[in-house]
Short mmCIF file of C-alpha atoms in Angstrom, two decimals:
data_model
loop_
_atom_site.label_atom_id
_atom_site.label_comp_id
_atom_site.label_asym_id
_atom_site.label_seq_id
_atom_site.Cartn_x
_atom_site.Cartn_y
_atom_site.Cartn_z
CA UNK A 1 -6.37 8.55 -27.23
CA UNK A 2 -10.15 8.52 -26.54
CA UNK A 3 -11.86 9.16 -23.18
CA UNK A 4 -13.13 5.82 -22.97
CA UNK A 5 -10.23 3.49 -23.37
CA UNK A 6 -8.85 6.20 -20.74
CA UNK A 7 -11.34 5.42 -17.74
CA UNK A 8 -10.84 1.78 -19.14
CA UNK A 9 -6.96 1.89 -18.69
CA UNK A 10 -7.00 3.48 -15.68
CA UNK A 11 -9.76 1.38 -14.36
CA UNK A 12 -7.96 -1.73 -15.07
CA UNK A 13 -4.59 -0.49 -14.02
CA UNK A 14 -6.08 0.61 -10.21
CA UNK A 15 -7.69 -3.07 -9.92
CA UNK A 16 -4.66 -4.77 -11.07
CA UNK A 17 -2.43 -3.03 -8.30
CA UNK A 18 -5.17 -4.03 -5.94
CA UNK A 19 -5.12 -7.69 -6.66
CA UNK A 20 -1.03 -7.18 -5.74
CA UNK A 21 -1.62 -5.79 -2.64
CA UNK A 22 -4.38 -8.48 -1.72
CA UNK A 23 -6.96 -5.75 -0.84
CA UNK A 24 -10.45 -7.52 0.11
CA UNK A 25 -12.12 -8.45 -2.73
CA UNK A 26 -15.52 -6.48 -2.27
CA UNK A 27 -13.47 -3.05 -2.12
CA UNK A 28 -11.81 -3.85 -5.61
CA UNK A 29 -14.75 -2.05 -7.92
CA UNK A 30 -14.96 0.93 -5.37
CA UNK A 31 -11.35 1.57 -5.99
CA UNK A 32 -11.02 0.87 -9.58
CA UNK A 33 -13.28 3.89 -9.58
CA UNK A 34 -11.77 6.03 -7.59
CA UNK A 35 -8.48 5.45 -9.34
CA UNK A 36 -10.38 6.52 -12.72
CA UNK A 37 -11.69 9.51 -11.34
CA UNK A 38 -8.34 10.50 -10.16
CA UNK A 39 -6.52 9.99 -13.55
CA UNK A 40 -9.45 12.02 -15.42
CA UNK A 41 -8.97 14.63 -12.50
CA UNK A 42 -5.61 14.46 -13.81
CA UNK A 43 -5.97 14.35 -17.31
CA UNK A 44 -8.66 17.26 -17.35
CA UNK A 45 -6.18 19.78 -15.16
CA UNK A 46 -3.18 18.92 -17.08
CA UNK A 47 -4.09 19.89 -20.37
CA UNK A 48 -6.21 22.75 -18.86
CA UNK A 49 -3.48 24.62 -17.00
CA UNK A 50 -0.72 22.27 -18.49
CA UNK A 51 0.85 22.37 -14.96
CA UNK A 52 1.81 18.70 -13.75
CA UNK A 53 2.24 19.54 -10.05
CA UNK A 54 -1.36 21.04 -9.79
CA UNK A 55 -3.11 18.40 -11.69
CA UNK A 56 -0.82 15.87 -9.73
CA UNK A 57 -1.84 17.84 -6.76
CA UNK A 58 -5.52 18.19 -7.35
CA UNK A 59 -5.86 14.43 -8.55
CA UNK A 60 -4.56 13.21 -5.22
CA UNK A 61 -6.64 15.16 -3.28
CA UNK A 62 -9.50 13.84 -5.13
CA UNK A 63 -8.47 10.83 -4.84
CA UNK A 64 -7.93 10.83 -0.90
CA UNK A 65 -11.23 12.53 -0.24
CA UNK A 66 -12.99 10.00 -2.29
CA UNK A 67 -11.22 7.40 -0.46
CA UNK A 68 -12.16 8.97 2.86
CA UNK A 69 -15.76 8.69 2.21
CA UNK A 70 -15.86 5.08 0.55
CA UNK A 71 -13.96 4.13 3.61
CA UNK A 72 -16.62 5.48 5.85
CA UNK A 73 -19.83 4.12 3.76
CA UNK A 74 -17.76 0.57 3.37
CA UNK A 75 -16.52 0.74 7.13
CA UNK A 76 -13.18 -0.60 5.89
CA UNK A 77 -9.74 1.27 6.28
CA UNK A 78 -8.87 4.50 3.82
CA UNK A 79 -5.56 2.86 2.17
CA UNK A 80 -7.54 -0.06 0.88
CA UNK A 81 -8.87 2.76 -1.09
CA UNK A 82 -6.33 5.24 -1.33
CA UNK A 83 -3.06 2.80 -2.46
CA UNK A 84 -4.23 1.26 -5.78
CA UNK A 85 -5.59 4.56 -7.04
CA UNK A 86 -2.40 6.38 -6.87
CA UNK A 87 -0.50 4.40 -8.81
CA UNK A 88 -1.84 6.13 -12.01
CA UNK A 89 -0.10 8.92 -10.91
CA UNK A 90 3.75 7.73 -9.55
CA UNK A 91 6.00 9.62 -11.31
CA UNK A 92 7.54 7.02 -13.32
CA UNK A 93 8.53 8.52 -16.36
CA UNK A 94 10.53 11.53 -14.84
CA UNK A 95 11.99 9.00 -12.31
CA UNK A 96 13.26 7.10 -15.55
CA UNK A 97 14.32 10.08 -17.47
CA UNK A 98 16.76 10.80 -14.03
CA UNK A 99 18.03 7.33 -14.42
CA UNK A 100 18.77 7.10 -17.95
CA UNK A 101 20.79 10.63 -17.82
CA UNK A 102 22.48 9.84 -14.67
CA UNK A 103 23.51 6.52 -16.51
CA UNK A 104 24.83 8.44 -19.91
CA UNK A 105 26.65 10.92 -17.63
CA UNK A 106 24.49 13.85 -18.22
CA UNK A 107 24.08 14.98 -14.64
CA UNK A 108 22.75 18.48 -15.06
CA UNK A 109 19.29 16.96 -17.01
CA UNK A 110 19.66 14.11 -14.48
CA UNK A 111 19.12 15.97 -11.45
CA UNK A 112 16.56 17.93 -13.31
CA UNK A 113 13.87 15.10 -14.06
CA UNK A 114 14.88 14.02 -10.31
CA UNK A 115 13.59 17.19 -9.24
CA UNK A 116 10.59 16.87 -11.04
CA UNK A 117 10.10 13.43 -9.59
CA UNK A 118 10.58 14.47 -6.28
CA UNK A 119 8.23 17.58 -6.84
CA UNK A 120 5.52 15.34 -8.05
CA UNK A 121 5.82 13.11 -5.71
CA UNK A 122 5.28 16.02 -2.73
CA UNK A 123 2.46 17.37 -4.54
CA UNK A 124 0.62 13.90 -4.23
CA UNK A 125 2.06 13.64 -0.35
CA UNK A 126 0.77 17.71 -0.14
CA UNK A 127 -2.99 16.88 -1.86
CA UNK A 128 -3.18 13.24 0.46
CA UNK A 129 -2.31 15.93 3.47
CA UNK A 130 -5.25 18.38 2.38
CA UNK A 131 -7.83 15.63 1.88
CA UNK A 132 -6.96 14.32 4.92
CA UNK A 133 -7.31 17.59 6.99
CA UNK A 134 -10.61 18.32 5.19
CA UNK A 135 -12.01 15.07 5.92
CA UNK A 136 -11.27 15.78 9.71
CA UNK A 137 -12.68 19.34 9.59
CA UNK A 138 -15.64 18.10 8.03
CA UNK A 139 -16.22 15.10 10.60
CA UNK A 140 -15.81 17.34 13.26
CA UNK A 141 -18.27 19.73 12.19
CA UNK A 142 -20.39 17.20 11.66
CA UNK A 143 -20.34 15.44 14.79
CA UNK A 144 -20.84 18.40 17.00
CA UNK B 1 -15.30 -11.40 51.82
CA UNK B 2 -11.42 -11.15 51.44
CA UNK B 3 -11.69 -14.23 49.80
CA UNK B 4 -14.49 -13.13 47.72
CA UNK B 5 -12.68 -9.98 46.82
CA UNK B 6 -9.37 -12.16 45.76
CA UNK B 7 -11.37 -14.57 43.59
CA UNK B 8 -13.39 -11.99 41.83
CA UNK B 9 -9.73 -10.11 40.65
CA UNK B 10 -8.33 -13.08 39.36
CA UNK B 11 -11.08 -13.78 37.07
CA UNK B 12 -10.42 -10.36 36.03
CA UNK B 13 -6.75 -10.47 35.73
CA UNK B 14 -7.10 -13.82 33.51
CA UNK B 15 -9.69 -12.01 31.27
CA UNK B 16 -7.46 -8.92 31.23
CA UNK B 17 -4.64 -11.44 30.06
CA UNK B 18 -6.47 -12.26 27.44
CA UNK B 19 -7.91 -9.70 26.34
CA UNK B 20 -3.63 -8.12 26.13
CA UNK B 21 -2.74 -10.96 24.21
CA UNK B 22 -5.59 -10.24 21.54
CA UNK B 23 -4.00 -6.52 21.52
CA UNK B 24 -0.71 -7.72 20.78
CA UNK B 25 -1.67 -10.30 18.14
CA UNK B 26 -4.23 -7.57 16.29
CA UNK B 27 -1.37 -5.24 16.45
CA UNK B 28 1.32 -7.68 15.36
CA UNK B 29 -1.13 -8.49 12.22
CA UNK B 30 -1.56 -5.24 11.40
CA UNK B 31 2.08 -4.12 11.12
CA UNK B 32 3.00 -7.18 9.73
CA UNK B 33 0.53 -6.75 6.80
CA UNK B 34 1.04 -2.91 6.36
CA UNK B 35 -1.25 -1.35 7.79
CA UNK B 36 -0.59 2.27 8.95
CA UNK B 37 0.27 3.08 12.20
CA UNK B 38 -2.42 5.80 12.94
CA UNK B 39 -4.91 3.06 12.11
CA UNK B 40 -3.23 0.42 14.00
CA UNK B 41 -3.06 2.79 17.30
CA UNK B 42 -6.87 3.63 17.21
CA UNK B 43 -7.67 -0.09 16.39
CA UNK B 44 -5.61 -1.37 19.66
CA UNK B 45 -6.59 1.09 22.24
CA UNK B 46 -10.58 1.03 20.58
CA UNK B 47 -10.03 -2.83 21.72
CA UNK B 48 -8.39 -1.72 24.85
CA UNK B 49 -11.30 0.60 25.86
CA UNK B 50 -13.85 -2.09 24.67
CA UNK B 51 -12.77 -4.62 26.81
CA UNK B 52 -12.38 -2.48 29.96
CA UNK B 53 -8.86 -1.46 30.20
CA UNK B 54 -9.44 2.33 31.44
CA UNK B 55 -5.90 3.32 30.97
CA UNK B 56 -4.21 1.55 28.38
CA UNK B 57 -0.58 2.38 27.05
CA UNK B 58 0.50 1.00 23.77
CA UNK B 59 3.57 2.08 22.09
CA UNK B 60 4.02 0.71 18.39
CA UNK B 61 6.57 1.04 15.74
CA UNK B 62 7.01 -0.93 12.55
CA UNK B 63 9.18 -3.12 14.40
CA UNK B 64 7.95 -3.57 18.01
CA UNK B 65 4.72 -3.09 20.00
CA UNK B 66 4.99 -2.54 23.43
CA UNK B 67 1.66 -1.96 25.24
CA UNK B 68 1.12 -1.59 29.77
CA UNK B 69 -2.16 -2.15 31.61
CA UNK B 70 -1.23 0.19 34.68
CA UNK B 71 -3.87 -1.05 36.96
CA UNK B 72 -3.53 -4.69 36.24
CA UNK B 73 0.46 -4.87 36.24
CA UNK B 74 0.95 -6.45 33.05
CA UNK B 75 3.51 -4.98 30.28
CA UNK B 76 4.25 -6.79 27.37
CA UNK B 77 6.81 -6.55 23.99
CA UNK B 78 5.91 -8.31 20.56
CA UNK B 79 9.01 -7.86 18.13
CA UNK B 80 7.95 -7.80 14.93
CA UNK B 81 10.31 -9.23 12.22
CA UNK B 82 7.65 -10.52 8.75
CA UNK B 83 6.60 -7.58 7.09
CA UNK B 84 4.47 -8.41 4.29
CA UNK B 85 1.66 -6.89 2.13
CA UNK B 86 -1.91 -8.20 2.72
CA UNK B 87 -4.04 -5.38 2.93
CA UNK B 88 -7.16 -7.92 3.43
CA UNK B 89 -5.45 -9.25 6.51
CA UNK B 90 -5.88 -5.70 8.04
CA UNK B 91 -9.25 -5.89 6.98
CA UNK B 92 -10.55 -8.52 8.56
CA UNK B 93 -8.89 -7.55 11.87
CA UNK B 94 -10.77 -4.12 11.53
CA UNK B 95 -14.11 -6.21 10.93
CA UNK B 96 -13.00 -8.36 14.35
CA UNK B 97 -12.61 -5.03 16.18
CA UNK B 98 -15.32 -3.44 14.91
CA UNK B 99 -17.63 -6.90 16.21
CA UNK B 100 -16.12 -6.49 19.21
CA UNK B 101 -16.94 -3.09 19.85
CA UNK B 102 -21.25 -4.45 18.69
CA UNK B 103 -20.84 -7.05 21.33
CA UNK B 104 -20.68 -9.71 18.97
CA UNK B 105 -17.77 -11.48 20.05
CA UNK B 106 -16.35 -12.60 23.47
CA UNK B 107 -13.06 -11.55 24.79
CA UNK B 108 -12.05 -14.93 23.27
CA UNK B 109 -13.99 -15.44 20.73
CA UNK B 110 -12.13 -12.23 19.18
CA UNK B 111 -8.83 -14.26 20.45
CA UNK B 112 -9.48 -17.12 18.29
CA UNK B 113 -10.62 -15.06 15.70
CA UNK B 114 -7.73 -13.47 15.30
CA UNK B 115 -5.53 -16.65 15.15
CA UNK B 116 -7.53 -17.72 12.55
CA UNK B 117 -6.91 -14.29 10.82
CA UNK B 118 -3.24 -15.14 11.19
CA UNK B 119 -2.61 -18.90 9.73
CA UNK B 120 -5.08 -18.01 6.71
CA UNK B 121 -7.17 -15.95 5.04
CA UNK B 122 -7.69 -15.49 1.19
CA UNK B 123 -4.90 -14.73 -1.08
CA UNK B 124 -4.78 -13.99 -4.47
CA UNK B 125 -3.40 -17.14 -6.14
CA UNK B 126 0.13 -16.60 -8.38
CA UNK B 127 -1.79 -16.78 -11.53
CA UNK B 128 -3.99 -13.81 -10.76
CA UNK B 129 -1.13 -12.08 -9.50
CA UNK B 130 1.09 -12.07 -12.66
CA UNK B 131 -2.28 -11.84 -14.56
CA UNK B 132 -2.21 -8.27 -11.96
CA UNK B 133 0.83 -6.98 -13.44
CA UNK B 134 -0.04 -7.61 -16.92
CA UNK B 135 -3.39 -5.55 -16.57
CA UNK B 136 -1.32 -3.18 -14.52
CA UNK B 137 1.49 -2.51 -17.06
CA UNK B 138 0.01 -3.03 -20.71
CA UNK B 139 -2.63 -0.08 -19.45
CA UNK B 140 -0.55 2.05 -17.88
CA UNK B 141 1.77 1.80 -20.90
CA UNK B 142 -1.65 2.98 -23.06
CA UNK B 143 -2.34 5.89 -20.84
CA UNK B 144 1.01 7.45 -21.24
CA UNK B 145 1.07 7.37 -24.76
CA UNK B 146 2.80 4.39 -25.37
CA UNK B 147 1.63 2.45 -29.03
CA UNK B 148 -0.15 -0.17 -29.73
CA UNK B 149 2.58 -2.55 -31.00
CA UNK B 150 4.07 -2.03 -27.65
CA UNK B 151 0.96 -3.59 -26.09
CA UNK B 152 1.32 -7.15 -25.18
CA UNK B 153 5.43 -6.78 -25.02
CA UNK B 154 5.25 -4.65 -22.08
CA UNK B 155 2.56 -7.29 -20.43
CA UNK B 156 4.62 -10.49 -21.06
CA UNK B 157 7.67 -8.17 -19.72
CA UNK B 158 6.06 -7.39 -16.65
CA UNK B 159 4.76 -10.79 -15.81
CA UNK B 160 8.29 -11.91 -16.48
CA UNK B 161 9.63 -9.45 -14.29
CA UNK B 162 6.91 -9.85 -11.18
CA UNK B 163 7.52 -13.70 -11.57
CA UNK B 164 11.34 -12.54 -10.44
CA UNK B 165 10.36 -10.30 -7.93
CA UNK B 166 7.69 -13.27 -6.35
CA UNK B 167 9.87 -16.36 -6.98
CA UNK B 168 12.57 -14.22 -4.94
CA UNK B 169 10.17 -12.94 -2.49
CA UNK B 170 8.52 -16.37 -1.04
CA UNK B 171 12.09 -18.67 -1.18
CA UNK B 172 14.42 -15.59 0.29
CA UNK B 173 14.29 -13.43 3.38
CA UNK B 174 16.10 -10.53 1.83
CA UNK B 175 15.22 -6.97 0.83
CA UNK B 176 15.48 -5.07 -1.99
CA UNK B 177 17.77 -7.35 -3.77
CA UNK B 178 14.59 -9.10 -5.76
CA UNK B 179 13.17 -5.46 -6.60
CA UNK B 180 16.35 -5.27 -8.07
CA UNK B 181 17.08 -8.13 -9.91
CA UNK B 182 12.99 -7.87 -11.25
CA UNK B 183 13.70 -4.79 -12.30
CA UNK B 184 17.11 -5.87 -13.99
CA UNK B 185 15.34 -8.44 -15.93
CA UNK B 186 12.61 -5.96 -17.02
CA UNK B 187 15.01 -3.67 -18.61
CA UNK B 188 16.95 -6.49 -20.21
CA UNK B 189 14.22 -8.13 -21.71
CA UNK B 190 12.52 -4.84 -23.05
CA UNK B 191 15.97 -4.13 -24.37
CA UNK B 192 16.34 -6.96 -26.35
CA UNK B 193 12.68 -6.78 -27.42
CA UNK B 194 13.18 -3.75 -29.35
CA UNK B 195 16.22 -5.11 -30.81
CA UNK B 196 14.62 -8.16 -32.06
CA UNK B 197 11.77 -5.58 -33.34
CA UNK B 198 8.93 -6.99 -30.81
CA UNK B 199 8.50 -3.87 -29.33
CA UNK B 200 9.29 -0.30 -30.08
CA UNK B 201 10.08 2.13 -27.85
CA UNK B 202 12.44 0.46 -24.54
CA UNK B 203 11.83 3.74 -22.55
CA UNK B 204 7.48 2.90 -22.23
CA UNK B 205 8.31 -0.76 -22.51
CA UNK B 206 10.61 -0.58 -18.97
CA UNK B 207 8.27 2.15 -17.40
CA UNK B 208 5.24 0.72 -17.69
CA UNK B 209 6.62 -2.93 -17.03
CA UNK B 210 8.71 -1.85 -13.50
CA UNK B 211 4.96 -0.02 -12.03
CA UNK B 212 3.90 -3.13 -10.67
CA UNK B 213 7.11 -2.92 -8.18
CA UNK B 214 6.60 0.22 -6.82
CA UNK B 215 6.17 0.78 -3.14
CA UNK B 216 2.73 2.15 -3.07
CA UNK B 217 2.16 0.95 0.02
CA UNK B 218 5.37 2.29 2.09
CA UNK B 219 4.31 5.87 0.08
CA UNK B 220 1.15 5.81 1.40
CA UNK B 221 1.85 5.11 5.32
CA UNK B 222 5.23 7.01 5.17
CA UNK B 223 2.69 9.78 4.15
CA UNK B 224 0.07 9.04 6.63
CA UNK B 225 2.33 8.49 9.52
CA UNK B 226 3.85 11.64 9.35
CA UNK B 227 1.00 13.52 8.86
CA UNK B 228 -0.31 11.87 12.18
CA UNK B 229 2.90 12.34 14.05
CA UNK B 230 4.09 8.49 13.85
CA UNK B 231 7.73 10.08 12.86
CA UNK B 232 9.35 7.26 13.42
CA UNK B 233 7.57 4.99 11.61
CA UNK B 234 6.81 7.21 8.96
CA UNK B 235 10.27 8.49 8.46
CA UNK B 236 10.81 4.25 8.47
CA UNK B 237 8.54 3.77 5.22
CA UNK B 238 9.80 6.44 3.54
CA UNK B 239 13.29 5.30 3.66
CA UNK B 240 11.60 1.67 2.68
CA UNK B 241 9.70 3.69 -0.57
CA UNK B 242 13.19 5.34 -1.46
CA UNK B 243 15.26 2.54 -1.18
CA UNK B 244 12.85 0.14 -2.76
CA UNK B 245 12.62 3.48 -5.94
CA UNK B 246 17.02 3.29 -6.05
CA UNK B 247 17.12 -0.66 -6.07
CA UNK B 248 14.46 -0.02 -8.88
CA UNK B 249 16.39 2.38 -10.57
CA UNK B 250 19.71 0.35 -10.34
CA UNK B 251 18.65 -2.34 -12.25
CA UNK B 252 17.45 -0.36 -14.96
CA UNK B 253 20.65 1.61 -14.79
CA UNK B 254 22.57 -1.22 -14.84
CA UNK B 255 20.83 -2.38 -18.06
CA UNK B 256 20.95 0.67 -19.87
CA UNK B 257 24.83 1.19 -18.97
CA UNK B 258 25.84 -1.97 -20.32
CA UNK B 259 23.33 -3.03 -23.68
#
């Protein structure tokens, strides 16, 4: 699928979840770009080191620095920001895939794919974590 | 002079009143609305500190706020029991606070304010929001590879299936049953659209169509609150995220047990 319906998609998909969550309406084209950015951050590591956890790591810390700074330039809280752009990323698939076996009595694969979604999910908790500890260092060096 | 003394404290304590009440109803907005608690704590005691409390004491979980002015004698408790999502609500207090720390508002100016903040402000209407989880599912569907023919089925389902989830949201004070049930209706329906040949594949169909359900919000603060050593309430919204993920998962399982 080409790059632009991509940034499209994702674009539309990040606003969408902020309309849901009633975020103010003068945030909602900041984070429909930060939740593209994230999902090409994504994209770009997955097929380049075809590891999900790192590119779901590495998209999530993009996505919370990003957020971080739009927060401070917008003076409005970070999870206006930093909720609609992860949804991109929410392991939905591998949470389904967990289901579906569980259902058809195929534990073994079940608790498999709910590994994975539990892994993925910690690697977006771990790269949130590291964005948010950077952001700190960062304002602390500045402010001195 | 005693009398002086007396009269010039009471003003105080009156103004200190108020400015406690403001606290409590910032706070209670906050948490109501989902707002995390790291931001919530800096908020109240930045108002504290503002408004000339020197030692302020709040305490706030996401079902109480408790908060003591030593010097003044007054302690007060705000249960909280509405917990909603309106991110914009916690915006608009942030703005208030933020005036408040310029000098722009009054100690009750920022009061009334913040009533106003809590009968109204801007919602999405209904429309949008289903028109929200058709732009959230038909794209999402796109990005992970779904087809083309699968397109508008997984929007319609998804509308369907958030018109559930709200119509049991506003008329019922009960949670996680109308995650499930939305999500119960989403697999059905994307069930039976592949067998009437609307759609094509009923695992993209249901995974796209349940993502405008998830919890993004409890993620998020469960995540932020424990990073910022809010256990409790973090540990809180991540039960909230999981639970909301199984009642989620139920329905689907439910469908895909039985069609």
């Amino acid at each position: 699928m080409n790059i632009f319906l991509q940034i499209l998609f994702s674009y539309l998909a990040t606003i969408g979840f902020g309309i849901i969550v009633n975020i103010p309406r003068k945030a909602l084209n900041a984070c429909g770009i930060i939740g593209v950015l994230g999902w090409l951050t994504y994209l770009g590591i997955n097929n380049g080191l075809q590891s999900s956890i790192m590119a779901n790591l590495i998209a999530a810390f993009v996505i919370g620095g990003l957020s971080i700074i739009c927060a401070r330039y917008k003076k409005m809280p970070t999870i206006l920001f930093n909720i609609p752009s992860l949804v991109p990323l929410v392991p939905g698939g591998q949470a389904y895939r967990a289901a579906r076996y569980f259902v058809f009595g195929n534990v073994e694969l079940g608790i498999n794919y709910a590994v994975q979604a539990a892994l993925i999910a910690g690697s977006i908790a771990m790269g949130f974590f590291l964005a948010e500890l950077v952001g700190q260092v960062y304002f602390k060096i500045t402010s001195v | 002079m005693a009398f002086g003394v007396s009269w010039g404290s009471e003003v105080l304590d009156k103004q200190i009143k108020v400015l406690t009440d403001a606290i409590m109803l910032a706070g209670k907005i906050m948490i109501e609305n989902g707002a995390d608690m790291t931001r919530v704590d800096d908020t109240l005691y930045r108002i504290a500190r503002n408004g000339g409390i020197k030692n302020p004491k709040i305490f706030e979980t996401t079902t109480g706020l408790m908060i003591s002015v030593v010097d003044n004698n007054i302690a007060q408790v705000e249960p909280i029991q509405n917990h909603g999502i309106d991110l914009e609500k916690v915006a608009r207090v942030n703005d208030v606070s933020r005036e408040f720390q310029n000098k722009k508002l009054t100690v009750e100016q920022m009061y009334s304010k913040l009533k106003e903040i809590d009968q109204k402000v801007p919602v999405f209407a209904w429309h949008w929001q289903l028109l929200a989880a058709f732009i959230i599912s038909s794209p999402l569907l796109m990005i992970y590879g779904g087809k083309w023919q699968d397109f508008l089925p997984a929007g319609i389902i998804s509308v369907i299936g958030y018109s559930v989830y709200y119509i049991i949201k506003m008329n019922f004070k009960i949670r996680f049953v109308n995650e499930f049930l939305s999500s119960f209706t989403i697999g059905m329906l994307a069930v039976l659209a592949v067998k009437y040949h609307l759609g094509t594949q009923v695992d993209m169909l249901i995974i796209a169509a349940v993502m405008p359900l998830v919890p993004g919000v409890a993620i998020m603060n469960s995540v932020r609150d424990i990073l910022a050593g809010h256990l409790l309430s973090g540990v809180a919204r991540g039960v909230e995220a999981l639970l909301t993920a199984c009642a989620i998962g139920f329905g689907i399982a439910l469908v895909l047990k039985f069609m």
